[in-house]
């Protein structure tokens, strides 16, 4: 069992332990009012797998449970589904002292957190991430939100969870593509903050039953914890967590969130921005090739032949990291160290080689 505390304005615990789904009730009972209510929010893939188990744990702790299930996939990450969650909470007379439980991957966590941040102007929620991507990244840090047709996560709020329970056993039920999807974010952490992590991923291929899995989860979460504590609201250092995301989000949007998974898109984005940074003399030559090699080892794509780079670059115009007349690109000064590099919007196409490839 591994535990850490995230020291944000409202501190919270993160528990990493096999079988900790069964800790949901006892842990939540210490945080929320006795005899309260919990709304378990999940998708159509995850609720059948773990909904009964989490509900049993909560009810054994004296908490009355309700469920809300939506169709799995990024295409459900819409305000219309959030409105349905609001309706379920209102119909069951939830109050600010009750709470939500996000049981699932990144889409579930983002949406549940946003509903919790906005219903009754704010209520508590618990993150139980069941995908690798959510366990190492999206469940920690309090970023919540939904997509618009114009872009990913354009509507959202910062709202920290009250508790995060990471059960590595849930990764054993993931199809190979979804484990690889999470590896896109794991590799990102090696790129931005830990050369040792990057090298270890290349030396021994991580799998759901790998003996080092918990250590890798802990290292990734700890990197994010440190960054979030320094910059809770994403105005400075926290931007480095978006390495690969600017072009990755653009590719997701151009595919209508249906072709590339998030981790796949981020991996391609990491390669593209690193190749551009090498051409601009920021990143040492050969870094992009090393990232390509590691992505390939984990079954992730390194390019998207169906989308011209010029189109992806143009789609970054509504990126959340745009400030004034510049786009804040995250690049590597070296493998294991990321920096924020502002580029005037008019110069972004040239930074990426005149938008051609």
mmCIF file with all atom_site columns, N, CA and C in Angstrom, residues 36-101:
data_model
loop_
_atom_site.group_PDB
_atom_site.id
_atom_site.type_symbol
_atom_site.label_atom_id
_atom_site.label_alt_id
_atom_site.label_comp_id
_atom_site.label_asym_id
_atom_site.label_entity_id
_atom_site.label_seq_id
_atom_site.pdbx_PDB_ins_code
_atom_site.Cartn_x
_atom_site.Cartn_y
_atom_site.Cartn_z
_atom_site.occupancy
_atom_site.B_iso_or_equiv
_atom_site.pdbx_formal_charge
_atom_site.auth_seq_id
_atom_site.auth_comp_id
_atom_site.auth_asym_id
_atom_site.auth_atom_id
_atom_site.pdbx_PDB_model_num
ATOM 1   N N  . UNK A 1 36  ? -25.202 9.738  4.808   1.00 0.00 ? 36  UNK A N  1
ATOM 2   C CA . UNK A 1 36  ? -25.373 10.579 3.629   1.00 0.00 ? 36  UNK A CA 1
ATOM 3   C C  . UNK A 1 36  ? -25.631 9.774  2.371   1.00 0.00 ? 36  UNK A C  1
ATOM 4   N N  . UNK A 1 37  ? -25.586 10.470 1.236   1.00 0.00 ? 37  UNK A N  1
ATOM 5   C CA . UNK A 1 37  ? -25.868 9.860  -0.054  1.00 0.00 ? 37  UNK A CA 1
ATOM 6   C C  . UNK A 1 37  ? -24.638 9.947  -0.958  1.00 0.00 ? 37  UNK A C  1
ATOM 7   N N  . UNK A 1 38  ? -24.499 8.952  -1.810  1.00 0.00 ? 38  UNK A N  1
ATOM 8   C CA . UNK A 1 38  ? -23.450 8.966  -2.830  1.00 0.00 ? 38  UNK A CA 1
ATOM 9   C C  . UNK A 1 38  ? -24.058 8.620  -4.182  1.00 0.00 ? 38  UNK A C  1
ATOM 10  N N  . UNK A 1 39  ? -23.680 9.380  -5.202  1.00 0.00 ? 39  UNK A N  1
ATOM 11  C CA . UNK A 1 39  ? -24.072 9.073  -6.582  1.00 0.00 ? 39  UNK A CA 1
ATOM 12  C C  . UNK A 1 39  ? -22.845 8.497  -7.284  1.00 0.00 ? 39  UNK A C  1
ATOM 13  N N  . UNK A 1 40  ? -22.901 7.209  -7.621  1.00 0.00 ? 40  UNK A N  1
ATOM 14  C CA . UNK A 1 40  ? -21.813 6.575  -8.367  1.00 0.00 ? 40  UNK A CA 1
ATOM 15  C C  . UNK A 1 40  ? -22.031 6.879  -9.845  1.00 0.00 ? 40  UNK A C  1
ATOM 16  N N  . UNK A 1 41  ? -21.088 7.599  -10.442 1.00 0.00 ? 41  UNK A N  1
ATOM 17  C CA . UNK A 1 41  ? -21.163 7.944  -11.863 1.00 0.00 ? 41  UNK A CA 1
ATOM 18  C C  . UNK A 1 41  ? -20.134 7.100  -12.607 1.00 0.00 ? 41  UNK A C  1
ATOM 19  N N  . UNK A 1 42  ? -20.593 6.408  -13.636 1.00 0.00 ? 42  UNK A N  1
ATOM 20  C CA . UNK A 1 42  ? -19.696 5.553  -14.406 1.00 0.00 ? 42  UNK A CA 1
ATOM 21  C C  . UNK A 1 42  ? -20.226 5.420  -15.824 1.00 0.00 ? 42  UNK A C  1
ATOM 22  N N  . UNK A 1 43  ? -19.470 4.692  -16.652 1.00 0.00 ? 43  UNK A N  1
ATOM 23  C CA . UNK A 1 43  ? -19.925 4.489  -18.020 1.00 0.00 ? 43  UNK A CA 1
ATOM 24  C C  . UNK A 1 43  ? -20.385 3.048  -18.225 1.00 0.00 ? 43  UNK A C  1
ATOM 25  N N  . UNK A 1 44  ? -20.877 2.784  -19.416 1.00 0.00 ? 44  UNK A N  1
ATOM 26  C CA . UNK A 1 44  ? -21.500 1.494  -19.699 1.00 0.00 ? 44  UNK A CA 1
ATOM 27  C C  . UNK A 1 44  ? -20.509 0.344  -19.715 1.00 0.00 ? 44  UNK A C  1
ATOM 28  N N  . UNK A 1 45  ? -19.211 0.626  -19.787 1.00 0.00 ? 45  UNK A N  1
ATOM 29  C CA . UNK A 1 45  ? -18.209 -0.435 -19.710 1.00 0.00 ? 45  UNK A CA 1
ATOM 30  C C  . UNK A 1 45  ? -17.821 -0.760 -18.276 1.00 0.00 ? 45  UNK A C  1
ATOM 31  N N  . UNK A 1 46  ? -17.661 0.254  -17.454 1.00 0.00 ? 46  UNK A N  1
ATOM 32  C CA . UNK A 1 46  ? -17.088 0.080  -16.123 1.00 0.00 ? 46  UNK A CA 1
ATOM 33  C C  . UNK A 1 46  ? -18.132 -0.235 -15.052 1.00 0.00 ? 46  UNK A C  1
ATOM 34  N N  . UNK A 1 47  ? -19.304 0.372  -15.141 1.00 0.00 ? 47  UNK A N  1
ATOM 35  C CA . UNK A 1 47  ? -20.304 0.143  -14.099 1.00 0.00 ? 47  UNK A CA 1
ATOM 36  C C  . UNK A 1 47  ? -20.618 -1.346 -13.919 1.00 0.00 ? 47  UNK A C  1
ATOM 37  N N  . UNK A 1 48  ? -20.792 -2.132 -15.006 1.00 0.00 ? 48  UNK A N  1
ATOM 38  C CA . UNK A 1 48  ? -21.064 -3.569 -14.810 1.00 0.00 ? 48  UNK A CA 1
ATOM 39  C C  . UNK A 1 48  ? -19.910 -4.316 -14.149 1.00 0.00 ? 48  UNK A C  1
ATOM 40  N N  . UNK A 1 49  ? -18.687 -3.814 -14.299 1.00 0.00 ? 49  UNK A N  1
ATOM 41  C CA . UNK A 1 49  ? -17.528 -4.495 -13.732 1.00 0.00 ? 49  UNK A CA 1
ATOM 42  C C  . UNK A 1 49  ? -17.356 -4.221 -12.239 1.00 0.00 ? 49  UNK A C  1
ATOM 43  N N  . UNK A 1 50  ? -17.539 -2.978 -11.833 1.00 0.00 ? 50  UNK A N  1
ATOM 44  C CA . UNK A 1 50  ? -17.168 -2.592 -10.468 1.00 0.00 ? 50  UNK A CA 1
ATOM 45  C C  . UNK A 1 50  ? -18.259 -1.868 -9.683  1.00 0.00 ? 50  UNK A C  1
ATOM 46  N N  . UNK A 1 51  ? -19.372 -1.562 -10.327 1.00 0.00 ? 51  UNK A N  1
ATOM 47  C CA . UNK A 1 51  ? -20.420 -0.808 -9.641  1.00 0.00 ? 51  UNK A CA 1
ATOM 48  C C  . UNK A 1 51  ? -20.948 -1.496 -8.394  1.00 0.00 ? 51  UNK A C  1
ATOM 49  N N  . UNK A 1 52  ? -21.234 -2.801 -8.493  1.00 0.00 ? 52  UNK A N  1
ATOM 50  C CA . UNK A 1 52  ? -21.770 -3.529 -7.338  1.00 0.00 ? 52  UNK A CA 1
ATOM 51  C C  . UNK A 1 52  ? -20.780 -3.529 -6.176  1.00 0.00 ? 52  UNK A C  1
ATOM 52  N N  . UNK A 1 53  ? -19.524 -3.719 -6.498  1.00 0.00 ? 53  UNK A N  1
ATOM 53  C CA . UNK A 1 53  ? -18.501 -3.805 -5.444  1.00 0.00 ? 53  UNK A CA 1
ATOM 54  C C  . UNK A 1 53  ? -18.347 -2.480 -4.692  1.00 0.00 ? 53  UNK A C  1
ATOM 55  N N  . UNK A 1 54  ? -18.316 -1.386 -5.435  1.00 0.00 ? 54  UNK A N  1
ATOM 56  C CA . UNK A 1 54  ? -18.191 -0.072 -4.792  1.00 0.00 ? 54  UNK A CA 1
ATOM 57  C C  . UNK A 1 54  ? -19.453 0.255  -4.006  1.00 0.00 ? 54  UNK A C  1
ATOM 58  N N  . UNK A 1 55  ? -20.608 -0.045 -4.581  1.00 0.00 ? 55  UNK A N  1
ATOM 59  C CA . UNK A 1 55  ? -21.862 0.222  -3.871  1.00 0.00 ? 55  UNK A CA 1
ATOM 60  C C  . UNK A 1 55  ? -21.942 -0.583 -2.581  1.00 0.00 ? 55  UNK A C  1
ATOM 61  N N  . UNK A 1 56  ? -21.536 -1.842 -2.624  1.00 0.00 ? 56  UNK A N  1
ATOM 62  C CA . UNK A 1 56  ? -21.558 -2.680 -1.426  1.00 0.00 ? 56  UNK A CA 1
ATOM 63  C C  . UNK A 1 56  ? -20.680 -2.086 -0.325  1.00 0.00 ? 56  UNK A C  1
ATOM 64  N N  . UNK A 1 57  ? -19.500 -1.610 -0.698  1.00 0.00 ? 57  UNK A N  1
ATOM 65  C CA . UNK A 1 57  ? -18.595 -1.019 0.284   1.00 0.00 ? 57  UNK A CA 1
ATOM 66  C C  . UNK A 1 57  ? -19.190 0.246  0.900   1.00 0.00 ? 57  UNK A C  1
ATOM 67  N N  . UNK A 1 58  ? -19.791 1.085  0.057   1.00 0.00 ? 58  UNK A N  1
ATOM 68  C CA . UNK A 1 58  ? -20.387 2.329  0.555   1.00 0.00 ? 58  UNK A CA 1
ATOM 69  C C  . UNK A 1 58  ? -21.584 2.058  1.468   1.00 0.00 ? 58  UNK A C  1
ATOM 70  N N  . UNK A 1 59  ? -22.441 1.145  1.049   1.00 0.00 ? 59  UNK A N  1
ATOM 71  C CA . UNK A 1 59  ? -23.638 0.884  1.850   1.00 0.00 ? 59  UNK A CA 1
ATOM 72  C C  . UNK A 1 59  ? -23.292 0.202  3.169   1.00 0.00 ? 59  UNK A C  1
ATOM 73  N N  . UNK A 1 60  ? -22.223 -0.603 3.183   1.00 0.00 ? 60  UNK A N  1
ATOM 74  C CA . UNK A 1 60  ? -21.791 -1.210 4.440   1.00 0.00 ? 60  UNK A CA 1
ATOM 75  C C  . UNK A 1 60  ? -21.314 -0.154 5.429   1.00 0.00 ? 60  UNK A C  1
ATOM 76  N N  . UNK A 1 61  ? -20.923 1.011  4.894   1.00 0.00 ? 61  UNK A N  1
ATOM 77  C CA . UNK A 1 61  ? -20.476 2.114  5.746   1.00 0.00 ? 61  UNK A CA 1
ATOM 78  C C  . UNK A 1 61  ? -21.619 3.061  6.096   1.00 0.00 ? 61  UNK A C  1
ATOM 79  N N  . UNK A 1 62  ? -22.858 2.683  5.736   1.00 0.00 ? 62  UNK A N  1
ATOM 80  C CA . UNK A 1 62  ? -24.019 3.490  6.092   1.00 0.00 ? 62  UNK A CA 1
ATOM 81  C C  . UNK A 1 62  ? -24.365 4.584  5.112   1.00 0.00 ? 62  UNK A C  1
ATOM 82  N N  . UNK A 1 63  ? -23.828 4.499  3.891   1.00 0.00 ? 63  UNK A N  1
ATOM 83  C CA . UNK A 1 63  ? -24.058 5.523  2.864   1.00 0.00 ? 63  UNK A CA 1
ATOM 84  C C  . UNK A 1 63  ? -25.049 4.989  1.838   1.00 0.00 ? 63  UNK A C  1
ATOM 85  N N  . UNK A 1 64  ? -26.105 5.739  1.576   1.00 0.00 ? 64  UNK A N  1
ATOM 86  C CA . UNK A 1 64  ? -27.118 5.342  0.594   1.00 0.00 ? 64  UNK A CA 1
ATOM 87  C C  . UNK A 1 64  ? -26.617 5.647  -0.808  1.00 0.00 ? 64  UNK A C  1
ATOM 88  N N  . UNK A 1 65  ? -26.708 4.672  -1.697  1.00 0.00 ? 65  UNK A N  1
ATOM 89  C CA . UNK A 1 65  ? -26.124 4.815  -3.038  1.00 0.00 ? 65  UNK A CA 1
ATOM 90  C C  . UNK A 1 65  ? -27.160 4.946  -4.139  1.00 0.00 ? 65  UNK A C  1
ATOM 91  N N  . UNK A 1 66  ? -26.812 5.752  -5.112  1.00 0.00 ? 66  UNK A N  1
ATOM 92  C CA . UNK A 1 66  ? -27.553 5.879  -6.365  1.00 0.00 ? 66  UNK A CA 1
ATOM 93  C C  . UNK A 1 66  ? -26.542 5.734  -7.493  1.00 0.00 ? 66  UNK A C  1
ATOM 94  N N  . UNK A 1 67  ? -27.040 5.447  -8.691  1.00 0.00 ? 67  UNK A N  1
ATOM 95  C CA . UNK A 1 67  ? -26.140 5.256  -9.825  1.00 0.00 ? 67  UNK A CA 1
ATOM 96  C C  . UNK A 1 67  ? -26.571 6.107  -11.012 1.00 0.00 ? 67  UNK A C  1
ATOM 97  N N  . UNK A 1 68  ? -25.557 6.568  -11.765 1.00 0.00 ? 68  UNK A N  1
ATOM 98  C CA . UNK A 1 68  ? -25.805 7.199  -13.057 1.00 0.00 ? 68  UNK A CA 1
ATOM 99  C C  . UNK A 1 68  ? -24.807 6.613  -14.041 1.00 0.00 ? 68  UNK A C  1
ATOM 100 N N  . UNK A 1 69  ? -25.315 6.028  -15.130 1.00 0.00 ? 69  UNK A N  1
ATOM 101 C CA . UNK A 1 69  ? -24.465 5.393  -16.134 1.00 0.00 ? 69  UNK A CA 1
ATOM 102 C C  . UNK A 1 69  ? -24.712 6.053  -17.485 1.00 0.00 ? 69  UNK A C  1
ATOM 103 N N  . UNK A 1 70  ? -23.631 6.386  -18.197 1.00 0.00 ? 70  UNK A N  1
ATOM 104 C CA . UNK A 1 70  ? -23.773 6.966  -19.534 1.00 0.00 ? 70  UNK A CA 1
ATOM 105 C C  . UNK A 1 70  ? -22.975 6.128  -20.533 1.00 0.00 ? 70  UNK A C  1
ATOM 106 N N  . UNK A 1 71  ? -23.259 6.253  -21.827 1.00 0.00 ? 71  UNK A N  1
ATOM 107 C CA . UNK A 1 71  ? -22.538 5.457  -22.835 1.00 0.00 ? 71  UNK A CA 1
ATOM 108 C C  . UNK A 1 71  ? -21.043 5.757  -22.812 1.00 0.00 ? 71  UNK A C  1
ATOM 109 N N  . UNK A 1 72  ? -20.229 4.702  -22.847 1.00 0.00 ? 72  UNK A N  1
ATOM 110 C CA . UNK A 1 72  ? -18.783 4.866  -22.787 1.00 0.00 ? 72  UNK A CA 1
ATOM 111 C C  . UNK A 1 72  ? -18.266 5.607  -24.013 1.00 0.00 ? 72  UNK A C  1
ATOM 112 N N  . UNK A 1 73  ? -17.233 6.415  -23.813 1.00 0.00 ? 73  UNK A N  1
ATOM 113 C CA . UNK A 1 73  ? -16.576 7.071  -24.933 1.00 0.00 ? 73  UNK A CA 1
ATOM 114 C C  . UNK A 1 73  ? -16.529 8.581  -24.811 1.00 0.00 ? 73  UNK A C  1
ATOM 115 N N  . UNK A 1 74  ? -15.546 9.168  -25.499 1.00 0.00 ? 74  UNK A N  1
ATOM 116 C CA . UNK A 1 74  ? -15.343 10.621 -25.477 1.00 0.00 ? 74  UNK A CA 1
ATOM 117 C C  . UNK A 1 74  ? -16.545 11.379 -26.020 1.00 0.00 ? 74  UNK A C  1
ATOM 118 N N  . UNK A 1 75  ? -17.313 10.751 -26.903 1.00 0.00 ? 75  UNK A N  1
ATOM 119 C CA . UNK A 1 75  ? -18.457 11.446 -27.492 1.00 0.00 ? 75  UNK A CA 1
ATOM 120 C C  . UNK A 1 75  ? -19.561 11.725 -26.468 1.00 0.00 ? 75  UNK A C  1
ATOM 121 N N  . UNK A 1 76  ? -19.497 11.087 -25.298 1.00 0.00 ? 76  UNK A N  1
ATOM 122 C CA . UNK A 1 76  ? -20.469 11.389 -24.235 1.00 0.00 ? 76  UNK A CA 1
ATOM 123 C C  . UNK A 1 76  ? -20.051 12.575 -23.373 1.00 0.00 ? 76  UNK A C  1
ATOM 124 N N  . UNK A 1 77  ? -18.848 13.072 -23.608 1.00 0.00 ? 77  UNK A N  1
ATOM 125 C CA . UNK A 1 77  ? -18.311 14.141 -22.751 1.00 0.00 ? 77  UNK A CA 1
ATOM 126 C C  . UNK A 1 77  ? -18.876 15.487 -23.195 1.00 0.00 ? 77  UNK A C  1
ATOM 127 N N  . UNK A 1 78  ? -20.165 15.653 -22.933 1.00 0.00 ? 78  UNK A N  1
ATOM 128 C CA . UNK A 1 78  ? -20.928 16.803 -23.418 1.00 0.00 ? 78  UNK A CA 1
ATOM 129 C C  . UNK A 1 78  ? -21.753 17.416 -22.295 1.00 0.00 ? 78  UNK A C  1
ATOM 130 N N  . UNK A 1 79  ? -22.088 18.679 -22.449 1.00 0.00 ? 79  UNK A N  1
ATOM 131 C CA . UNK A 1 79  ? -22.917 19.368 -21.468 1.00 0.00 ? 79  UNK A CA 1
ATOM 132 C C  . UNK A 1 79  ? -24.293 18.721 -21.346 1.00 0.00 ? 79  UNK A C  1
ATOM 133 N N  . UNK A 1 80  ? -24.780 18.118 -22.422 1.00 0.00 ? 80  UNK A N  1
ATOM 134 C CA . UNK A 1 80  ? -26.089 17.477 -22.368 1.00 0.00 ? 80  UNK A CA 1
ATOM 135 C C  . UNK A 1 80  ? -26.096 16.318 -21.380 1.00 0.00 ? 80  UNK A C  1
ATOM 136 N N  . UNK A 1 81  ? -24.983 15.587 -21.278 1.00 0.00 ? 81  UNK A N  1
ATOM 137 C CA . UNK A 1 81  ? -24.901 14.490 -20.311 1.00 0.00 ? 81  UNK A CA 1
ATOM 138 C C  . UNK A 1 81  ? -24.737 15.046 -18.901 1.00 0.00 ? 81  UNK A C  1
ATOM 139 N N  . UNK A 1 82  ? -23.990 16.126 -18.754 1.00 0.00 ? 82  UNK A N  1
ATOM 140 C CA . UNK A 1 82  ? -23.869 16.775 -17.448 1.00 0.00 ? 82  UNK A CA 1
ATOM 141 C C  . UNK A 1 82  ? -25.250 17.192 -16.938 1.00 0.00 ? 82  UNK A C  1
ATOM 142 N N  . UNK A 1 83  ? -26.068 17.698 -17.828 1.00 0.00 ? 83  UNK A N  1
ATOM 143 C CA . UNK A 1 83  ? -27.429 18.099 -17.427 1.00 0.00 ? 83  UNK A CA 1
ATOM 144 C C  . UNK A 1 83  ? -28.219 16.896 -16.917 1.00 0.00 ? 83  UNK A C  1
ATOM 145 N N  . UNK A 1 84  ? -28.003 15.735 -17.512 1.00 0.00 ? 84  UNK A N  1
ATOM 146 C CA . UNK A 1 84  ? -28.680 14.525 -17.030 1.00 0.00 ? 84  UNK A CA 1
ATOM 147 C C  . UNK A 1 84  ? -28.191 14.136 -15.633 1.00 0.00 ? 84  UNK A C  1
ATOM 148 N N  . UNK A 1 85  ? -26.892 14.331 -15.369 1.00 0.00 ? 85  UNK A N  1
ATOM 149 C CA . UNK A 1 85  ? -26.367 14.063 -14.033 1.00 0.00 ? 85  UNK A CA 1
ATOM 150 C C  . UNK A 1 85  ? -27.005 15.022 -13.026 1.00 0.00 ? 85  UNK A C  1
ATOM 151 N N  . UNK A 1 86  ? -27.092 16.315 -13.389 1.00 0.00 ? 86  UNK A N  1
ATOM 152 C CA . UNK A 1 86  ? -27.753 17.278 -12.511 1.00 0.00 ? 86  UNK A CA 1
ATOM 153 C C  . UNK A 1 86  ? -29.171 16.819 -12.177 1.00 0.00 ? 86  UNK A C  1
ATOM 154 N N  . UNK A 1 87  ? -29.890 16.355 -13.208 1.00 0.00 ? 87  UNK A N  1
ATOM 155 C CA . UNK A 1 87  ? -31.274 15.940 -13.002 1.00 0.00 ? 87  UNK A CA 1
ATOM 156 C C  . UNK A 1 87  ? -31.346 14.767 -12.025 1.00 0.00 ? 87  UNK A C  1
ATOM 157 N N  . UNK A 1 88  ? -30.439 13.810 -12.172 1.00 0.00 ? 88  UNK A N  1
ATOM 158 C CA . UNK A 1 88  ? -30.425 12.654 -11.265 1.00 0.00 ? 88  UNK A CA 1
ATOM 159 C C  . UNK A 1 88  ? -30.140 13.094 -9.829  1.00 0.00 ? 88  UNK A C  1
ATOM 160 N N  . UNK A 1 89  ? -29.225 14.034 -9.656  1.00 0.00 ? 89  UNK A N  1
ATOM 161 C CA . UNK A 1 89  ? -28.912 14.528 -8.320  1.00 0.00 ? 89  UNK A CA 1
ATOM 162 C C  . UNK A 1 89  ? -30.099 15.278 -7.718  1.00 0.00 ? 89  UNK A C  1
ATOM 163 N N  . UNK A 1 90  ? -30.735 16.112 -8.536  1.00 0.00 ? 90  UNK A N  1
ATOM 164 C CA . UNK A 1 90  ? -31.877 16.889 -8.037  1.00 0.00 ? 90  UNK A CA 1
ATOM 165 C C  . UNK A 1 90  ? -33.055 15.986 -7.695  1.00 0.00 ? 90  UNK A C  1
ATOM 166 N N  . UNK A 1 91  ? -33.339 15.020 -8.560  1.00 0.00 ? 91  UNK A N  1
ATOM 167 C CA . UNK A 1 91  ? -34.483 14.124 -8.325  1.00 0.00 ? 91  UNK A CA 1
ATOM 168 C C  . UNK A 1 91  ? -34.298 13.302 -7.059  1.00 0.00 ? 91  UNK A C  1
ATOM 169 N N  . UNK A 1 92  ? -33.058 13.006 -6.709  1.00 0.00 ? 92  UNK A N  1
ATOM 170 C CA . UNK A 1 92  ? -32.791 12.216 -5.508  1.00 0.00 ? 92  UNK A CA 1
ATOM 171 C C  . UNK A 1 92  ? -32.398 13.081 -4.307  1.00 0.00 ? 92  UNK A C  1
ATOM 172 N N  . UNK A 1 93  ? -32.618 14.390 -4.460  1.00 0.00 ? 93  UNK A N  1
ATOM 173 C CA . UNK A 1 93  ? -32.492 15.356 -3.366  1.00 0.00 ? 93  UNK A CA 1
ATOM 174 C C  . UNK A 1 93  ? -31.101 15.343 -2.717  1.00 0.00 ? 93  UNK A C  1
ATOM 175 N N  . UNK A 1 94  ? -30.099 15.397 -3.568  1.00 0.00 ? 94  UNK A N  1
ATOM 176 C CA . UNK A 1 94  ? -28.732 15.501 -3.059  1.00 0.00 ? 94  UNK A CA 1
ATOM 177 C C  . UNK A 1 94  ? -28.493 16.905 -2.517  1.00 0.00 ? 94  UNK A C  1
ATOM 178 N N  . UNK A 1 95  ? -27.721 16.983 -1.450  1.00 0.00 ? 95  UNK A N  1
ATOM 179 C CA . UNK A 1 95  ? -27.356 18.257 -0.851  1.00 0.00 ? 95  UNK A CA 1
ATOM 180 C C  . UNK A 1 95  ? -25.840 18.424 -0.917  1.00 0.00 ? 95  UNK A C  1
ATOM 181 N N  . UNK A 1 96  ? -25.352 19.564 -0.464  1.00 0.00 ? 96  UNK A N  1
ATOM 182 C CA . UNK A 1 96  ? -23.921 19.829 -0.508  1.00 0.00 ? 96  UNK A CA 1
ATOM 183 C C  . UNK A 1 96  ? -23.116 18.898 0.404   1.00 0.00 ? 96  UNK A C  1
ATOM 184 N N  . UNK A 1 97  ? -23.763 18.290 1.362   1.00 0.00 ? 97  UNK A N  1
ATOM 185 C CA . UNK A 1 97  ? -23.047 17.379 2.259   1.00 0.00 ? 97  UNK A CA 1
ATOM 186 C C  . UNK A 1 97  ? -23.014 15.952 1.730   1.00 0.00 ? 97  UNK A C  1
ATOM 187 N N  . UNK A 1 98  ? -23.696 15.685 0.618   1.00 0.00 ? 98  UNK A N  1
ATOM 188 C CA . UNK A 1 98  ? -23.601 14.396 -0.053  1.00 0.00 ? 98  UNK A CA 1
ATOM 189 C C  . UNK A 1 98  ? -22.427 14.452 -1.047  1.00 0.00 ? 98  UNK A C  1
ATOM 190 N N  . UNK A 1 99  ? -22.206 13.376 -1.781  1.00 0.00 ? 99  UNK A N  1
ATOM 191 C CA . UNK A 1 99  ? -21.032 13.383 -2.665  1.00 0.00 ? 99  UNK A CA 1
ATOM 192 C C  . UNK A 1 99  ? -21.237 12.480 -3.872  1.00 0.00 ? 99  UNK A C  1
ATOM 193 N N  . UNK A 1 100 ? -20.356 12.660 -4.859  1.00 0.00 ? 100 UNK A N  1
ATOM 194 C CA . UNK A 1 100 ? -20.338 11.840 -6.062  1.00 0.00 ? 100 UNK A CA 1
ATOM 195 C C  . UNK A 1 100 ? -19.097 10.953 -6.035  1.00 0.00 ? 100 UNK A C  1
ATOM 196 N N  . UNK A 1 101 ? -19.190 9.832  -6.752  1.00 0.00 ? 101 UNK A N  1
ATOM 197 C CA . UNK A 1 101 ? -18.060 8.925  -6.908  1.00 0.00 ? 101 UNK A CA 1
ATOM 198 C C  . UNK A 1 101 ? -17.813 8.740  -8.401  1.00 0.00 ? 101 UNK A C  1
#
